[in-house]
């Protein structure tokens, strides 16, 4: 199959659309004139990708973002191909088509890549090293989520019995806290709380590993941790997700990259107020919002960012506090990028110092 197909593909300037599936992927090859010269499928494995792509001359290959797109794009790039990873949300011509199937998807990807790759909203995947370290962080998120669900279940079950568990954080939940409950309720909840304790141990293991990775591999994390409210988890996730700080022309673009800017749908004289785009990495965006909550909360350090956020929240309105949190999260993303690129020492009240100098 491979040898006969590749003989037909010995044409210059080929454009290929690749629709990645979990087990099987489909591809469509266009010649220089835009005509389909070959359509076929291949296993979604490194060996399958190698067998087909290695026999094709250097081509432009377009594929959508997805579970397999990071390793596939790296492998194709190493083989010398020009790889375009299309943002799946931007290729609405595929996702919202009334005649959606693998063959049409690959043809559409190939034709868009041939005419103007900009229509695909190209994205750049992080390096293999950053991805494996980010996997440690994402793996930690799984037991954290499971722990939260178990703790909520335990609290709900005690309430339905007319009792309550002592108030504490999920990390402090254990069988000792259940001692104030009735004996029959303690017996019912003991296996569940034992599982929570086990999850706490696993999460602590991940936390130690994350600290080690940050200290030994990513010294730039310390620059970001100058901002109180930004711990190792937030700082390292930020560094690994962005991967290369110089990918942005200016620091303000970092907030847009994380989907923290308001969407835009202007038309004529109409300029409606939109929600944030949420186009970036969801997990990092969640962490940035958590950091913003801390900055605006009772334990937040007095700084320009906190003062600006509190002033924004004081404007009133139904969602003033929520908007202030998102706005602070966006400014925090910009600030962290600025510290990363410049290597500057963070000044929490820099604006106040500037005002005092101007008055003097």
Coordinates of N, CA and C in Angstrom, one line a residue, residues 1-224:
X1 N 0.8 -1.2 0.0 CA 0.0 0.0 0.0 C 0.9 1.3 0.0
X2 N 1.9 1.3 0.9 CA 2.7 2.5 1.0 C 3.5 2.7 -0.2
X3 N 4.2 1.6 -0.7 CA 5.1 1.8 -1.9 C 4.3 2.3 -3.1
X4 N 3.2 1.7 -3.4 CA 2.4 2.1 -4.6 C 1.8 3.5 -4.4
X5 N 1.4 3.9 -3.2 CA 0.8 5.2 -3.0 C 1.9 6.3 -3.1
X6 N 3.0 6.0 -2.5 CA 4.1 7.1 -2.5 C 4.6 7.3 -3.9
X7 N 4.6 6.3 -4.7 CA 5.1 6.5 -6.1 C 4.2 7.5 -6.8
X8 N 2.9 7.5 -6.5 CA 2.0 8.5 -7.1 C 2.1 9.9 -6.5
X9 N 2.9 10.0 -5.4 CA 3.0 11.3 -4.8 C 4.3 12.1 -5.0
X10 N 5.1 11.6 -6.0 CA 6.3 12.3 -6.3 C 6.1 13.5 -7.1
X11 N 5.4 14.5 -6.4 CA 5.1 15.8 -7.1 C 5.6 16.9 -6.1
X12 N 6.1 18.0 -6.7 CA 6.5 19.1 -5.8 C 5.4 19.9 -5.2
X13 N 5.6 20.5 -4.1 CA 4.6 21.4 -3.5 C 3.3 20.8 -3.3
X14 N 3.3 19.7 -2.6 CA 2.0 19.0 -2.3 C 1.4 19.6 -1.0
X15 N 0.1 19.6 -0.9 CA -0.6 20.1 0.3 C -1.4 18.9 0.8
X16 N -1.3 18.6 2.1 CA -1.9 17.5 2.7 C -2.8 17.9 3.9
X17 N -4.0 17.4 3.9 CA -4.9 17.6 5.0 C -4.9 16.3 5.8
X18 N -4.7 16.3 7.1 CA -4.6 15.1 7.9 C -5.7 15.2 9.1
X19 N -6.7 14.3 9.1 CA -7.7 14.3 10.1 C -7.4 13.2 11.1
X20 N -6.9 13.6 12.3 CA -6.4 12.7 13.3 C -7.6 12.0 14.0
X21 N -7.6 10.7 14.0 CA -8.5 10.0 14.9 C -7.8 9.2 15.9
X22 N -8.5 8.7 16.9 CA -7.9 8.0 18.0 C -7.1 6.7 17.6
X23 N -7.7 6.0 16.7 CA -7.1 4.7 16.2 C -6.6 4.9 14.8
X24 N -7.5 5.5 13.9 CA -7.2 5.6 12.5 C -7.3 7.1 12.1
X25 N -6.4 7.5 11.3 CA -6.4 8.9 10.7 C -6.6 8.8 9.2
X26 N -7.1 9.9 8.6 CA -7.4 10.0 7.2 C -6.6 11.2 6.6
X27 N -6.1 11.0 5.4 CA -5.4 12.1 4.8 C -5.8 12.3 3.3
X28 N -5.7 13.5 2.9 CA -6.0 13.9 1.5 C -4.8 14.7 0.9
X29 N -4.3 14.3 -0.2 CA -3.1 15.0 -0.9 C -3.6 15.7 -2.1
X30 N -3.3 17.0 -2.1 CA -3.6 17.9 -3.3 C -2.3 18.2 -4.0
X31 N -2.4 18.3 -5.4 CA -1.2 18.6 -6.1 C -1.1 20.2 -6.2
X32 N -0.2 20.6 -7.0 CA 0.0 22.1 -7.1 C -1.2 22.9 -7.6
X33 N -2.0 22.2 -8.4 CA -3.2 22.8 -9.0 C -4.4 22.7 -8.1
X34 N -4.3 22.0 -7.0 CA -5.4 21.9 -6.0 C -6.3 20.7 -6.3
X35 N -5.8 19.8 -7.2 CA -6.6 18.6 -7.5 C -6.2 17.5 -6.5
X36 N -7.2 16.7 -6.2 CA -7.0 15.5 -5.3 C -6.3 14.4 -6.0
X37 N -5.1 14.0 -5.5 CA -4.4 12.9 -6.2 C -4.3 11.7 -5.3
X38 N -4.7 11.8 -4.1 CA -4.7 10.6 -3.2 C -5.4 10.8 -1.9
X39 N -6.3 9.9 -1.6 CA -7.0 9.9 -0.3 C -6.9 8.5 0.3
X40 N -6.5 8.4 1.6 CA -6.3 7.1 2.2 C -6.4 7.3 3.7
X41 N -6.2 6.2 4.4 CA -6.2 6.2 5.9 C -4.9 5.6 6.4
X42 N -4.5 5.8 7.6 CA -3.3 5.2 8.2 C -3.5 5.1 9.7
X43 N -2.8 4.2 10.4 CA -2.9 4.0 11.8 C -2.4 5.2 12.5
X44 N -3.1 5.7 13.6 CA -2.6 6.8 14.4 C -1.5 6.3 15.4
X45 N -0.4 6.0 14.8 CA 0.8 5.5 15.6 C 2.0 6.1 15.0
X46 N 3.1 6.3 15.8 CA 4.3 6.8 15.2 C 4.8 6.0 14.0
X47 N 4.6 4.7 14.0 CA 5.0 3.8 12.9 C 4.2 4.1 11.7
X48 N 2.9 4.3 11.9 CA 2.0 4.5 10.8 C 2.3 5.9 10.1
X49 N 2.5 6.9 10.9 CA 2.8 8.2 10.4 C 4.1 8.2 9.6
X50 N 5.1 7.5 10.2 CA 6.4 7.4 9.5 C 6.3 6.7 8.2
X51 N 5.6 5.6 8.1 CA 5.5 4.8 6.9 C 4.9 5.6 5.7
X52 N 4.0 6.4 6.0 CA 3.3 7.2 4.9 C 4.1 8.5 4.6
X53 N 4.4 9.3 5.7 CA 5.0 10.6 5.4 C 6.5 10.6 5.0
X54 N 7.2 9.5 5.4 CA 8.6 9.5 5.0 C 8.8 9.2 3.5
X55 N 7.8 8.7 2.8 CA 7.9 8.4 1.4 C 7.3 9.6 0.5
X56 N 6.9 10.6 1.2 CA 6.3 11.8 0.4 C 7.3 12.9 0.5
X57 N 7.5 13.6 -0.7 CA 8.5 14.8 -0.6 C 8.0 15.9 0.3
X58 N 8.9 16.8 0.7 CA 8.6 17.8 1.6 C 7.3 18.5 1.2
X59 N 6.3 18.5 2.1 CA 5.0 19.0 1.8 C 4.5 19.9 2.9
X60 N 3.4 20.6 2.6 CA 2.7 21.4 3.7 C 1.5 20.5 4.2
X61 N 1.6 20.2 5.5 CA 0.6 19.3 6.1 C -0.2 20.1 7.1
X62 N -1.5 20.0 7.0 CA -2.4 20.7 8.0 C -3.2 19.7 8.8
X63 N -3.3 19.9 10.1 CA -4.0 19.0 11.0 C -4.6 19.9 12.1
X64 N -5.7 19.4 12.7 CA -6.4 20.2 13.8 C -5.8 19.8 15.1
X65 N -5.9 20.8 16.1 CA -5.5 20.5 17.5 C -6.3 19.4 18.0
X66 N -5.7 18.6 18.9 CA -6.4 17.5 19.5 C -5.4 16.7 20.4
X67 N -5.9 15.6 20.9 CA -5.0 14.7 21.8 C -3.7 14.3 21.1
X68 N -3.8 13.9 19.8 CA -2.6 13.4 19.2 C -1.8 14.4 18.4
X69 N -2.3 15.7 18.3 CA -1.6 16.6 17.5 C -0.2 17.0 17.9
X70 N 0.1 17.1 19.3 CA 1.4 17.5 19.7 C 2.5 16.5 19.1
X71 N 2.4 15.2 19.4 CA 3.4 14.3 19.0 C 3.4 14.1 17.5
X72 N 2.3 14.1 16.8 CA 2.2 14.0 15.4 C 2.9 15.2 14.7
X73 N 2.6 16.4 15.2 CA 3.2 17.6 14.6 C 4.7 17.6 14.7
X74 N 5.2 17.1 15.9 CA 6.7 17.1 16.1 C 7.3 16.0 15.2
X75 N 6.7 14.9 15.0 CA 7.2 13.9 14.2 C 7.3 14.3 12.7
X76 N 6.2 14.9 12.3 CA 6.2 15.4 10.9 C 7.2 16.5 10.6
X77 N 7.4 17.4 11.6 CA 8.4 18.4 11.5 C 9.8 17.9 11.4
X78 N 10.1 16.8 12.2 CA 11.4 16.2 12.2 C 11.7 15.5 10.8
X79 N 10.6 15.1 10.1 CA 10.8 14.5 8.8 C 10.9 15.5 7.7
X80 N 10.9 16.8 8.1 CA 11.2 17.9 7.1 C 9.9 18.5 6.5
X81 N 8.7 18.2 7.0 CA 7.5 18.7 6.4 C 7.2 20.1 7.1
X82 N 6.5 20.9 6.3 CA 5.9 22.2 6.9 C 4.6 21.8 7.5
X83 N 4.5 21.9 8.8 CA 3.3 21.5 9.6 C 2.5 22.7 10.1
X84 N 1.2 22.7 9.8 CA 0.3 23.7 10.3 C -0.7 23.1 11.2
X85 N -0.7 23.5 12.4 CA -1.7 22.9 13.4 C -2.8 23.9 13.5
X86 N -4.0 23.6 13.0 CA -5.1 24.5 12.9 C -5.8 24.5 14.3
X87 N -6.2 25.7 14.7 CA -7.0 25.8 15.9 C -8.4 25.3 15.6
X88 N -8.8 24.2 16.3 CA -10.1 23.5 16.0 C -11.3 24.5 16.1
X89 N -11.2 25.5 17.0 CA -12.3 26.4 17.1 C -12.4 27.4 16.0
X90 N -11.3 27.6 15.3 CA -11.3 28.5 14.2 C -11.7 27.9 12.9
X91 N -11.7 26.6 12.8 CA -12.0 25.9 11.5 C -13.5 25.5 11.6
X92 N -14.4 26.5 11.6 CA -15.8 26.3 11.7 C -16.4 25.7 10.5
X93 N -15.7 25.9 9.4 CA -16.1 25.3 8.1 C -16.1 23.7 8.2
X94 N -15.3 23.2 9.1 CA -15.3 21.7 9.4 C -16.3 21.4 10.5
X95 N -16.1 22.0 11.7 CA -16.8 21.6 12.9 C -18.3 21.8 12.7
X96 N -18.8 22.9 12.0 CA -20.2 23.2 11.8 C -20.8 22.8 10.5
X97 N -20.0 22.0 9.8 CA -20.5 21.5 8.4 C -21.7 20.6 8.6
X98 N -22.7 20.7 7.7 CA -23.9 19.8 7.8 C -23.6 18.5 7.1
X99 N -22.4 18.4 6.4 CA -22.0 17.1 5.7 C -20.6 16.7 6.2
X100 N -20.5 16.5 7.5 CA -19.2 16.3 8.1 C -18.9 14.8 8.1
X101 N -17.7 14.5 7.5 CA -17.1 13.2 7.6 C -15.6 13.3 7.4
X102 N -14.9 12.2 7.6 CA -13.4 12.3 7.6 C -12.9 12.7 6.2
X103 N -13.5 12.2 5.1 CA -13.0 12.5 3.8 C -13.2 14.0 3.5
X104 N -14.3 14.6 3.8 CA -14.5 16.0 3.6 C -13.7 16.9 4.5
X105 N -13.5 16.4 5.7 CA -12.6 17.2 6.7 C -11.2 17.3 6.1
X106 N -10.6 16.2 5.6 CA -9.3 16.3 5.1 C -9.2 17.1 3.9
X107 N -10.2 17.1 3.0 CA -10.2 17.9 1.8 C -10.2 19.4 2.2
X108 N -11.1 19.7 3.2 CA -11.2 21.1 3.6 C -9.9 21.6 4.2
X109 N -9.3 20.8 5.1 CA -8.0 21.2 5.7 C -7.0 21.4 4.6
X110 N -6.9 20.5 3.7 CA -5.9 20.7 2.6 C -6.1 21.9 1.8
X111 N -7.3 22.2 1.4 CA -7.6 23.3 0.6 C -7.4 24.7 1.3
X112 N -7.8 24.7 2.6 CA -7.5 25.9 3.3 C -6.0 26.2 3.5
X113 N -5.3 25.1 3.8 CA -3.8 25.2 3.9 C -3.2 25.6 2.6
X114 N -3.7 25.2 1.5 CA -3.1 25.5 0.2 C -3.4 27.0 -0.2
X115 N -4.6 27.5 0.1 CA -5.0 28.8 -0.3 C -4.4 29.9 0.7
X116 N -4.7 29.7 2.0 CA -4.2 30.7 3.0 C -4.1 30.1 4.3
X117 N -3.0 29.7 4.8 CA -2.9 29.0 6.2 C -3.4 29.9 7.3
X118 N -3.5 31.2 7.1 CA -3.9 32.1 8.1 C -5.4 31.8 8.5
X119 N -6.2 31.3 7.6 CA -7.6 30.9 7.9 C -7.7 29.8 8.9
X120 N -6.6 29.0 9.1 CA -6.6 27.9 10.0 C -6.3 28.3 11.5
X121 N -6.0 29.6 11.7 CA -5.6 30.0 13.0 C -4.5 29.2 13.6
X122 N -3.3 29.1 12.9 CA -2.3 28.2 13.3 C -1.8 28.4 14.8
X123 N -1.6 27.3 15.5 CA -1.1 27.3 16.8 C 0.3 26.6 16.9
X124 N 1.0 26.8 17.9 CA 2.3 26.2 18.1 C 2.3 25.4 19.3
X125 N 2.6 24.1 19.2 CA 2.7 23.2 20.3 C 4.0 23.4 21.1
X126 N 3.9 23.2 22.4 CA 5.0 23.3 23.2 C 6.0 22.2 23.0
X127 N 7.2 22.3 23.5 CA 8.3 21.3 23.3 C 8.0 20.0 24.0
X128 N 8.7 19.0 23.6 CA 8.4 17.7 24.3 C 8.8 17.7 25.8
X129 N 9.9 18.4 26.1 CA 10.3 18.6 27.5 C 9.2 19.3 28.3
X130 N 8.7 20.4 27.8 CA 7.7 21.1 28.5 C 6.4 20.3 28.6
X131 N 6.1 19.5 27.6 CA 4.9 18.7 27.7 C 4.9 17.6 28.7
X132 N 6.1 17.0 28.9 CA 6.2 15.9 29.9 C 6.1 16.5 31.3
X133 N 6.7 17.6 31.5 CA 6.7 18.3 32.8 C 5.3 18.8 33.1
X134 N 4.6 19.3 32.0 CA 3.2 19.8 32.2 C 2.3 18.6 32.5
X135 N 2.7 17.4 32.0 CA 1.9 16.2 32.3 C 1.9 15.9 33.8
X136 N 3.0 16.2 34.5 CA 3.0 16.0 35.9 C 2.0 16.8 36.6
X137 N 1.9 18.1 36.2 CA 0.9 19.0 36.8 C -0.5 18.6 36.5
X138 N -0.7 18.2 35.2 CA -2.1 17.7 34.9 C -2.4 16.5 35.6
X139 N -1.5 15.6 35.8 CA -1.7 14.4 36.6 C -2.1 14.7 38.0
X140 N -1.5 15.7 38.6 CA -1.8 16.1 39.9 C -3.3 16.6 40.0
X141 N -3.7 17.2 39.0 CA -5.1 17.8 39.0 C -6.1 16.7 39.1
X142 N -5.8 15.5 38.6 CA -6.8 14.4 38.7 C -7.1 14.0 40.1
X143 N -6.1 13.7 41.0 CA -6.5 13.4 42.4 C -7.0 14.6 43.2
X144 N -6.7 15.8 42.8 CA -7.2 17.0 43.4 C -8.7 17.0 43.2
X145 N -9.1 16.8 41.9 CA -10.5 16.8 41.5 C -11.3 15.7 42.2
X146 N -10.7 14.5 42.3 CA -11.3 13.3 43.0 C -11.5 13.6 44.5
X147 N -10.4 14.2 45.1 CA -10.5 14.5 46.5 C -11.7 15.5 46.8
X148 N -11.8 16.5 46.0 CA -12.9 17.5 46.1 C -14.2 16.8 46.1
X149 N -14.4 15.9 45.1 CA -15.7 15.2 45.0 C -16.0 14.4 46.2
X150 N -15.0 13.7 46.7 CA -15.2 12.8 47.9 C -15.5 13.6 49.1
X151 N -14.8 14.7 49.3 CA -15.1 15.6 50.5 C -16.5 16.2 50.4
X152 N -16.9 16.6 49.2 CA -18.2 17.1 49.1 C -19.3 16.1 49.3
X153 N -19.0 14.8 48.9 CA -19.9 13.7 49.2 C -20.0 13.5 50.7
X154 N -18.9 13.5 51.3 CA -18.9 13.2 52.8 C -19.7 14.3 53.5
X155 N -19.5 15.5 53.2 CA -20.2 16.6 53.8 C -21.7 16.5 53.5
X156 N -22.1 16.2 52.3 CA -23.5 16.1 51.9 C -24.2 15.0 52.7
X157 N -23.5 13.9 52.8 CA -24.0 12.7 53.5 C -24.3 13.0 55.0
X158 N -23.3 13.7 55.6 CA -23.5 14.0 57.1 C -24.7 15.0 57.3
X159 N -24.8 15.9 56.4 CA -26.0 16.9 56.5 C -27.3 16.2 56.4
X160 N -27.4 15.2 55.5 CA -28.6 14.4 55.3 C -29.0 13.6 56.5
X161 N -28.0 13.4 57.4 CA -28.2 12.6 58.6 C -28.4 13.6 59.8
X162 N -28.4 14.9 59.5 CA -28.6 15.9 60.6 C -27.4 16.3 61.3
X163 N -26.2 15.9 60.8 CA -24.9 16.3 61.4 C -24.1 17.0 60.5
X164 N -22.9 17.5 60.9 CA -22.0 18.3 60.1 C -20.6 17.9 60.4
X165 N -19.7 17.9 59.4 CA -18.3 17.7 59.5 C -17.7 19.1 59.9
X166 N -16.6 19.1 60.7 CA -16.0 20.3 61.0 C -15.4 21.0 59.8
X167 N -15.5 22.3 59.8 CA -15.1 23.1 58.6 C -13.6 23.1 58.5
X168 N -13.1 22.8 57.3 CA -11.6 22.7 57.1 C -11.4 22.6 55.6
X169 N -10.2 22.8 55.2 CA -9.8 22.7 53.8 C -9.8 21.2 53.4
X170 N -9.9 21.0 52.1 CA -9.9 19.6 51.6 C -8.6 18.9 52.0
X171 N -7.5 19.6 52.0 CA -6.2 19.0 52.4 C -6.1 18.6 53.9
X172 N -7.0 19.1 54.7 CA -7.0 18.7 56.1 C -8.0 17.7 56.5
X173 N -8.8 17.3 55.5 CA -9.9 16.3 55.8 C -9.3 15.0 56.1
X174 N -9.7 14.3 57.2 CA -9.3 13.0 57.5 C -10.3 12.4 58.5
X175 N -9.9 11.2 59.0 CA -10.8 10.4 59.9 C -10.9 11.1 61.2
X176 N -9.9 11.8 61.7 CA -9.9 12.5 63.0 C -11.1 13.5 63.0
X177 N -11.3 14.2 61.9 CA -12.4 15.2 61.9 C -13.7 14.6 62.1
X178 N -13.9 13.3 61.7 CA -15.2 12.7 61.8 C -15.5 12.1 63.2
X179 N -14.6 12.3 64.2 CA -14.8 11.8 65.5 C -15.9 12.4 66.2
X180 N -16.3 13.6 65.8 CA -17.5 14.2 66.5 C -18.8 13.7 66.0
X181 N -18.8 12.9 65.0 CA -20.0 12.3 64.4 C -20.5 11.1 65.2
X182 N -21.7 10.7 65.0 CA -22.2 9.5 65.6 C -21.5 8.3 65.1
X183 N -21.5 7.2 65.9 CA -20.7 6.0 65.6 C -21.1 5.4 64.3
X184 N -22.4 5.3 64.1 CA -22.9 4.6 62.8 C -22.5 5.4 61.6
X185 N -22.5 6.8 61.7 CA -22.1 7.6 60.6 C -20.6 7.5 60.4
X186 N -19.8 7.5 61.4 CA -18.4 7.3 61.3 C -18.0 6.0 60.6
X187 N -18.8 4.9 60.9 CA -18.5 3.7 60.3 C -18.8 3.7 58.8
X188 N -19.9 4.4 58.5 CA -20.3 4.5 57.0 C -19.3 5.4 56.2
X189 N -18.7 6.4 56.8 CA -17.8 7.3 56.1 C -16.4 6.9 56.2
X190 N -16.0 6.0 57.0 CA -14.6 5.7 57.2 C -13.9 5.3 55.9
X191 N -14.4 4.4 55.1 CA -13.7 4.0 53.9 C -13.5 5.2 53.0
X192 N -14.5 6.1 52.9 CA -14.5 7.3 52.1 C -13.4 8.2 52.6
X193 N -13.3 8.5 53.9 CA -12.3 9.4 54.4 C -10.9 8.8 54.4
X194 N -10.8 7.4 54.4 CA -9.5 6.8 54.2 C -9.0 7.0 52.8
X195 N -9.9 7.0 51.9 CA -9.5 7.3 50.5 C -9.1 8.8 50.3
X196 N -9.7 9.7 51.0 CA -9.3 11.1 51.0 C -7.9 11.2 51.6
X197 N -7.6 10.5 52.6 CA -6.3 10.6 53.2 C -5.2 10.1 52.2
X198 N -5.6 9.0 51.5 CA -4.6 8.4 50.5 C -4.4 9.4 49.4
X199 N -5.5 10.1 49.0 CA -5.3 11.1 47.9 C -4.5 12.3 48.4
X200 N -4.6 12.7 49.7 CA -3.8 13.7 50.2 C -2.3 13.4 50.1
X201 N -2.0 12.1 50.4 CA -0.6 11.7 50.3 C -0.1 11.7 48.8
X202 N -0.9 11.3 47.9 CA -0.5 11.3 46.5 C -0.3 12.8 46.0
X203 N -1.2 13.7 46.4 CA -1.1 15.1 46.0 C 0.2 15.7 46.6
X204 N 0.5 15.3 47.9 CA 1.8 15.8 48.5 C 3.0 15.3 47.7
X205 N 2.9 14.1 47.2 CA 4.0 13.6 46.4 C 4.2 14.4 45.1
X206 N 3.1 14.7 44.5 CA 3.1 15.5 43.2 C 3.7 16.9 43.5
X207 N 3.3 17.5 44.7 CA 3.7 18.8 45.0 C 5.2 18.8 45.2
X208 N 5.8 17.8 45.8 CA 7.2 17.8 46.0 C 7.9 17.6 44.7
X209 N 7.4 16.8 43.8 CA 8.0 16.6 42.5 C 7.9 17.9 41.7
X210 N 6.8 18.7 41.8 CA 6.7 19.9 41.1 C 7.7 20.9 41.6
X211 N 7.9 21.0 42.9 CA 8.9 21.9 43.5 C 10.3 21.5 42.9
X212 N 10.6 20.3 42.8 CA 11.9 19.8 42.4 C 12.1 20.2 40.9
X213 N 11.1 20.0 40.1 CA 11.2 20.3 38.7 C 11.4 21.8 38.5
X214 N 10.7 22.6 39.2 CA 10.8 24.1 39.2 C 12.2 24.5 39.6
X215 N 12.7 24.0 40.6 CA 14.0 24.4 41.2 C 15.2 23.9 40.3
X216 N 15.1 22.7 39.7 CA 16.2 22.1 39.0 C 16.2 22.5 37.5
X217 N 15.1 22.7 36.9 CA 15.0 22.8 35.4 C 14.5 24.2 35.0
X218 N 13.7 24.9 35.8 CA 13.1 26.2 35.3 C 13.4 27.3 36.4
X219 N 14.6 27.9 36.4 CA 15.0 28.9 37.3 C 14.1 30.2 37.2
X220 N 13.5 30.3 36.0 CA 12.7 31.5 35.7 C 11.4 31.5 36.6
X221 N 11.1 30.4 37.1 CA 9.9 30.3 38.0 C 10.0 31.2 39.2
X222 N 11.3 31.4 39.7 CA 11.5 32.3 40.8 C 11.2 33.7 40.5
X223 N 11.4 34.1 39.3 CA 11.0 35.5 38.9 C 9.5 35.8 39.0
X224 N 8.7 34.8 38.7 CA 7.3 34.9 38.7 C 6.7 34.8 40.1

